[in-house]
Tab-separated table of C-alpha atoms in Angstrom:
chain	number	residue	atom	x	y	z
Y	1	GLN	CA	0.058	-0.005	-0.018
Y	2	VAL	CA	0.976	3.582	-0.315
Y	3	GLN	CA	3.256	4.941	2.153
Y	4	LEU	CA	4.429	8.383	2.596
Y	5	GLN	CA	7.830	9.675	4.573
Y	6	GLU	CA	8.587	13.156	5.136
Y	7	SER	CA	12.389	14.238	5.193
Y	8	GLY	CA	14.346	17.550	5.556
Y	9	PRO	CA	16.360	19.774	8.525
Y	10	GLY	CA	14.613	19.566	11.671
Y	11	LEU	CA	15.892	23.172	12.753
Y	12	VAL	CA	15.781	26.375	10.392
Y	13	ARG	CA	16.863	29.682	11.355
Y	14	PRO	CA	14.663	32.714	11.585
Y	15	SER	CA	14.260	34.612	8.141
Y	16	GLU	CA	15.436	31.330	6.560
Y	17	THR	CA	13.768	28.720	4.177
Y	18	LEU	CA	12.162	25.697	5.509
Y	19	SER	CA	12.414	23.064	2.750
Y	20	LEU	CA	11.114	19.287	3.294
Y	21	THR	CA	10.578	16.468	0.724
Y	22	CYS	CA	7.457	13.603	0.992
Y	23	THR	CA	8.782	10.410	-0.842
Y	24	VAL	CA	5.924	8.438	-1.988
Y	25	SER	CA	6.282	4.323	-1.919
Y	26	GLY	CA	4.228	1.902	-3.098
Y	27	GLY	CA	2.309	3.801	-5.807
Y	28	SER	CA	2.778	6.521	-8.247
Y	29	ILE	CA	2.863	10.138	-7.557
Y	30	SER	CA	0.722	10.484	-10.803
Y	31	SER	CA	-2.227	8.672	-9.147
Y	32	SER	CA	-3.698	11.421	-7.181
Y	33	TYR	CA	-3.333	14.866	-5.670
Y	34	TRP	CA	-0.762	15.261	-2.529
Y	35	SER	CA	-1.304	17.949	0.380
Y	36	TRP	CA	1.195	19.437	3.044
Y	37	ILE	CA	-0.472	20.004	6.248
Y	38	ARG	CA	1.304	21.405	9.637
Y	39	GLN	CA	0.263	21.219	13.121
Y	40	PRO	CA	1.926	23.860	15.584
Y	41	PRO	CA	2.863	22.786	19.086
Y	42	VAL	CA	-0.573	24.152	20.899
Y	43	ASN	CA	-3.076	24.866	17.935
Y	44	GLY	CA	-4.677	22.229	15.607
Y	45	LEU	CA	-4.081	21.291	11.837
Y	46	ASP	CA	-3.464	24.035	9.479
Y	47	TRP	CA	-3.671	23.006	5.712
Y	48	ILE	CA	-0.700	24.021	3.455
Y	49	GLY	CA	-1.140	23.122	0.078
Y	50	PHE	CA	-1.893	20.791	-2.703
Y	51	ILE	CA	-0.280	19.576	-5.862
Y	52	TYR	CA	-1.278	17.193	-8.960
Y	53	TYR	CA	1.341	15.422	-10.477
Y	54	SER	CA	1.034	17.932	-13.584
Y	55	GLY	CA	2.048	20.521	-11.306
Y	56	SER	CA	-1.060	22.308	-10.744
Y	57	THR	CA	-1.159	23.680	-7.007
Y	58	ASN	CA	-3.686	25.351	-4.536
Y	59	TYR	CA	-2.179	26.869	-1.326
Y	60	ASN	CA	-3.834	28.341	1.905
Y	61	PRO	CA	-3.749	31.912	1.299
Y	62	SER	CA	-2.605	33.010	4.517
Y	63	LEU	CA	0.840	31.600	3.064
Y	64	LYS	CA	0.576	31.681	-0.536
Y	65	SER	CA	2.959	34.700	-0.532
Y	66	ARG	CA	5.717	32.094	1.213
Y	67	VAL	CA	5.170	28.982	-0.135
Y	68	THR	CA	6.051	26.652	-3.173
Y	69	ILE	CA	4.840	22.952	-3.361
Y	70	SER	CA	6.900	21.256	-6.210
Y	71	VAL	CA	6.707	17.786	-7.462
Y	72	ASP	CA	9.592	15.684	-9.063
Y	73	THR	CA	7.646	12.466	-10.782
Y	74	SER	CA	10.933	10.647	-11.840
Y	75	LYS	CA	11.550	10.396	-7.923
Y	76	ASN	CA	8.145	9.786	-6.912
Y	77	GLN	CA	8.235	12.937	-4.286
Y	78	PHE	CA	6.637	16.109	-4.027
Y	79	SER	CA	8.246	19.240	-2.000
Y	80	LEU	CA	7.559	22.082	0.069
Y	81	LYS	CA	9.436	25.201	0.623
Y	82	LEU	CA	8.215	27.906	2.895
Y	83	THR	CA	10.224	30.904	3.041
Y	84	SER	CA	11.070	33.703	5.715
Y	85	VAL	CA	10.282	31.628	8.354
Y	86	THR	CA	9.793	32.951	12.125
Y	87	ALA	CA	8.676	31.185	15.293
Y	88	ALA	CA	5.221	30.786	14.221
Y	89	ASP	CA	6.052	28.240	11.330
Y	90	ALA	CA	7.280	25.525	14.007
Y	91	ALA	CA	5.629	22.499	13.819
Y	92	VAL	CA	5.005	18.876	12.867
Y	93	TYR	CA	4.910	19.225	9.156
Y	94	TYR	CA	3.038	15.808	7.099
Y	95	CYS	CA	2.572	15.144	4.071
Y	96	ALA	CA	-0.496	13.615	2.561
Y	97	ARG	CA	-2.358	11.827	-0.194
Y	98	VAL	CA	-5.926	13.043	-1.322
Y	99	ALA	CA	-8.447	10.242	-1.449
Y	100	ILE	CA	-10.095	9.578	-4.784
Y	101	LYS	CA	-13.287	7.773	-5.159
Y	102	PHE	CA	-14.728	7.056	-8.707
Y	103	GLY	CA	-12.241	9.058	-10.280
Y	104	GLY	CA	-12.947	12.053	-8.427
Y	105	LEU	CA	-11.396	13.646	-5.524
Y	106	THR	CA	-12.785	13.567	-2.129
Y	107	TYR	CA	-10.899	16.483	-0.590
Y	108	GLY	CA	-10.225	13.875	2.339
Y	109	MET	CA	-6.641	12.562	3.162
Y	110	ASP	CA	-6.312	8.975	3.616
Y	111	VAL	CA	-2.927	8.291	3.788
Y	112	TRP	CA	-0.506	10.315	5.779
Y	113	GLY	CA	3.338	10.525	6.513
Y	114	GLN	CA	4.479	10.121	10.363
Y	115	GLY	CA	5.431	13.665	10.472
Y	116	THR	CA	8.398	15.762	10.934
Y	117	THR	CA	9.275	18.319	13.325
Y	118	VAL	CA	10.434	21.412	12.560
Y	119	THR	CA	11.945	23.796	15.044
Y	120	VAL	CA	12.631	27.766	14.136
Y	121	SER	CA	15.455	29.004	16.295
Y	122	SER	CA	18.782	30.683	15.747
C	1	GLN	CA	-9.936	31.708	5.179
C	2	SER	CA	-11.322	31.359	9.054
C	3	ALA	CA	-11.185	28.188	10.596
C	4	LEU	CA	-14.133	25.819	11.071
C	5	THR	CA	-15.684	25.834	14.566
C	6	GLN	CA	-15.377	22.724	16.753
C	7	PRO	CA	-16.120	22.467	20.544
C	8	ALA	CA	-12.701	22.419	22.519
C	9	SER	CA	-14.023	19.251	24.347
C	10	VAL	CA	-16.455	16.716	24.667
C	11	SER	CA	-17.071	13.623	26.845
C	12	GLY	CA	-18.853	10.273	27.357
C	13	SER	CA	-19.088	7.071	29.022
C	14	PRO	CA	-18.225	3.532	27.446
C	15	GLY	CA	-21.215	2.566	25.519
C	16	GLN	CA	-22.878	5.982	25.067
C	17	SER	CA	-22.792	8.168	21.991
C	18	ILE	CA	-21.606	11.483	21.446
C	19	THR	CA	-21.890	14.079	18.729
C	20	ILE	CA	-19.288	16.462	17.617
C	21	SER	CA	-20.223	19.891	15.458
C	22	CYS	CA	-18.221	21.385	13.206
C	23	THR	CA	-19.666	24.965	11.710
C	24	GLY	CA	-18.756	26.868	8.918
C	25	THR	CA	-20.116	29.028	6.182
C	26	SER	CA	-22.065	28.576	2.655
C	27	SER	CA	-18.410	29.002	1.185
C	28	ASP	CA	-17.405	25.766	2.893
C	29	VAL	CA	-19.485	23.754	4.834
C	30	GLY	CA	-22.645	24.619	3.485
C	31	GLY	CA	-21.685	24.858	-0.241
C	32	TYR	CA	-19.928	21.583	-0.548
C	33	ASN	CA	-20.296	17.801	0.058
C	34	TYR	CA	-16.512	17.730	0.942
C	35	VAL	CA	-16.576	17.548	4.761
C	36	SER	CA	-13.988	15.325	6.239
C	37	TRP	CA	-13.190	14.039	9.434
C	38	TYR	CA	-9.816	12.737	11.333
C	39	GLN	CA	-9.278	11.279	14.415
C	40	GLN	CA	-5.627	11.929	16.235
C	41	HIS	CA	-4.029	10.059	18.993
C	42	PRO	CA	-1.112	11.865	21.113
C	43	GLY	CA	2.144	11.763	18.792
C	44	LYS	CA	0.215	10.136	15.789
C	45	ALA	CA	-0.639	11.304	12.474
C	46	PRO	CA	-4.094	12.178	11.632
C	47	LYS	CA	-6.429	9.245	10.463
C	48	LEU	CA	-9.629	9.632	8.117
C	49	MET	CA	-12.508	8.923	9.477
C	50	ILE	CA	-15.419	10.124	7.023
C	51	TYR	CA	-15.167	11.614	3.856
C	52	GLU	CA	-17.654	13.571	1.590
C	53	VAL	CA	-19.507	13.984	4.565
C	54	SER	CA	-20.615	10.764	5.499
C	55	ASP	CA	-18.704	8.009	3.901
C	56	ARG	CA	-16.663	5.763	5.923
C	57	PRO	CA	-13.063	4.449	4.285
C	58	SER	CA	-12.693	0.801	4.306
C	59	GLY	CA	-11.548	-0.528	8.101
C	60	VAL	CA	-13.248	2.276	9.631
C	61	SER	CA	-15.720	1.444	12.213
C	62	ASN	CA	-19.442	1.769	11.768
C	63	ARG	CA	-19.652	3.585	14.980
C	64	PHE	CA	-18.295	6.267	13.409
C	65	SER	CA	-21.065	8.454	11.099
C	66	GLY	CA	-21.308	11.670	9.729
C	67	SER	CA	-23.994	14.141	8.657
C	68	LYS	CA	-24.536	17.667	7.684
C	69	SER	CA	-27.357	20.329	7.944
C	70	GLY	CA	-26.923	23.632	6.663
C	71	ASN	CA	-23.382	24.993	7.687
C	72	THR	CA	-22.881	22.742	10.307
C	73	ALA	CA	-21.415	18.781	10.269
C	74	SER	CA	-21.340	16.535	12.678
C	75	LEU	CA	-19.326	13.054	13.614
C	76	THR	CA	-21.088	10.772	15.843
C	77	ILE	CA	-19.688	8.461	17.790
C	78	SER	CA	-21.868	5.509	18.885
C	79	GLY	CA	-20.928	2.747	21.396
C	80	LEU	CA	-18.069	4.710	22.888
C	81	GLN	CA	-14.790	2.658	23.472
C	82	PRO	CA	-11.865	3.701	25.488
C	83	GLU	CA	-9.895	3.337	22.266
C	84	ASP	CA	-12.065	6.175	20.924
C	85	GLU	CA	-10.202	8.758	23.133
C	86	ALA	CA	-9.026	11.166	20.460
C	87	SER	CA	-8.803	14.639	19.363
C	88	TYR	CA	-10.885	14.843	16.205
C	89	PHE	CA	-10.563	17.369	13.432
C	90	CYS	CA	-13.016	18.281	10.536
C	91	SER	CA	-12.309	20.032	7.292
C	92	SER	CA	-13.916	21.313	4.413
C	93	TYR	CA	-13.348	22.173	1.114
C	94	THR	CA	-14.077	25.797	0.251
C	95	SER	CA	-15.345	28.211	-2.523
C	96	SER	CA	-11.451	29.295	-3.099
C	97	SER	CA	-10.524	25.628	-3.851
C	98	THR	CA	-8.952	25.293	-0.895
C	99	LEU	CA	-9.133	23.356	2.369
C	100	VAL	CA	-9.683	24.436	5.879
C	101	PHE	CA	-9.624	22.568	9.119
C	102	GLY	CA	-11.501	22.762	12.212
C	103	GLY	CA	-9.833	23.815	15.540
C	104	GLY	CA	-10.190	20.213	16.879
C	105	THR	CA	-12.087	18.344	19.601
C	106	LYS	CA	-10.832	16.409	22.489
C	107	LEU	CA	-12.899	13.293	23.165
C	108	THR	CA	-12.582	11.879	26.949
C	109	VAL	CA	-14.090	8.583	27.203
C	110	LEU	CA	-14.637	8.644	31.070
């Protein structure tokens, strides 16, 4: 079955760029839409954005000016870049697959990575 | 986009039923049948329990059910079990082609 694994630095300095990669195994990245979600220490879940294997994206309006999600079909990976980070960007970052039913998106996320903790500190 | 509104906490005894609400607007919950519910145990990734308002993924117990009325969606858990104690989050597709989550509800099984 499809599994997702996040990877990237666990520590990012303020004002720098957070970069994470999600590797898809057990299936093709061309099969669905893929998403990044984060969870700050105290608050709930925060949707960051979607990407399709074609490169089409949708972003959370509150993060849109700082976020880029990209896909590398040759490596079965998709990536997140978040620029100009601050302490407010410290969170557990998850990648997830958007579930498909009868060929259409359900907008529910049925496969998640284990999450990776990102700390923002100098 | 504003987060969907969920109660901070709910509780129930084993065997009882509880319902968690998720209130949005006509631009999200009320406008689309793309409401999902997730269960999250501490230190674990969220797990999809309900999608498209009321559908259950394969393997999810039929004790979990979803519904929607107007701008409010609901998750009902019947026959509460100790392992249901977790946080629950709703999400909805929006008119901006984005997703929005609720703030989460902590379920305590007494």
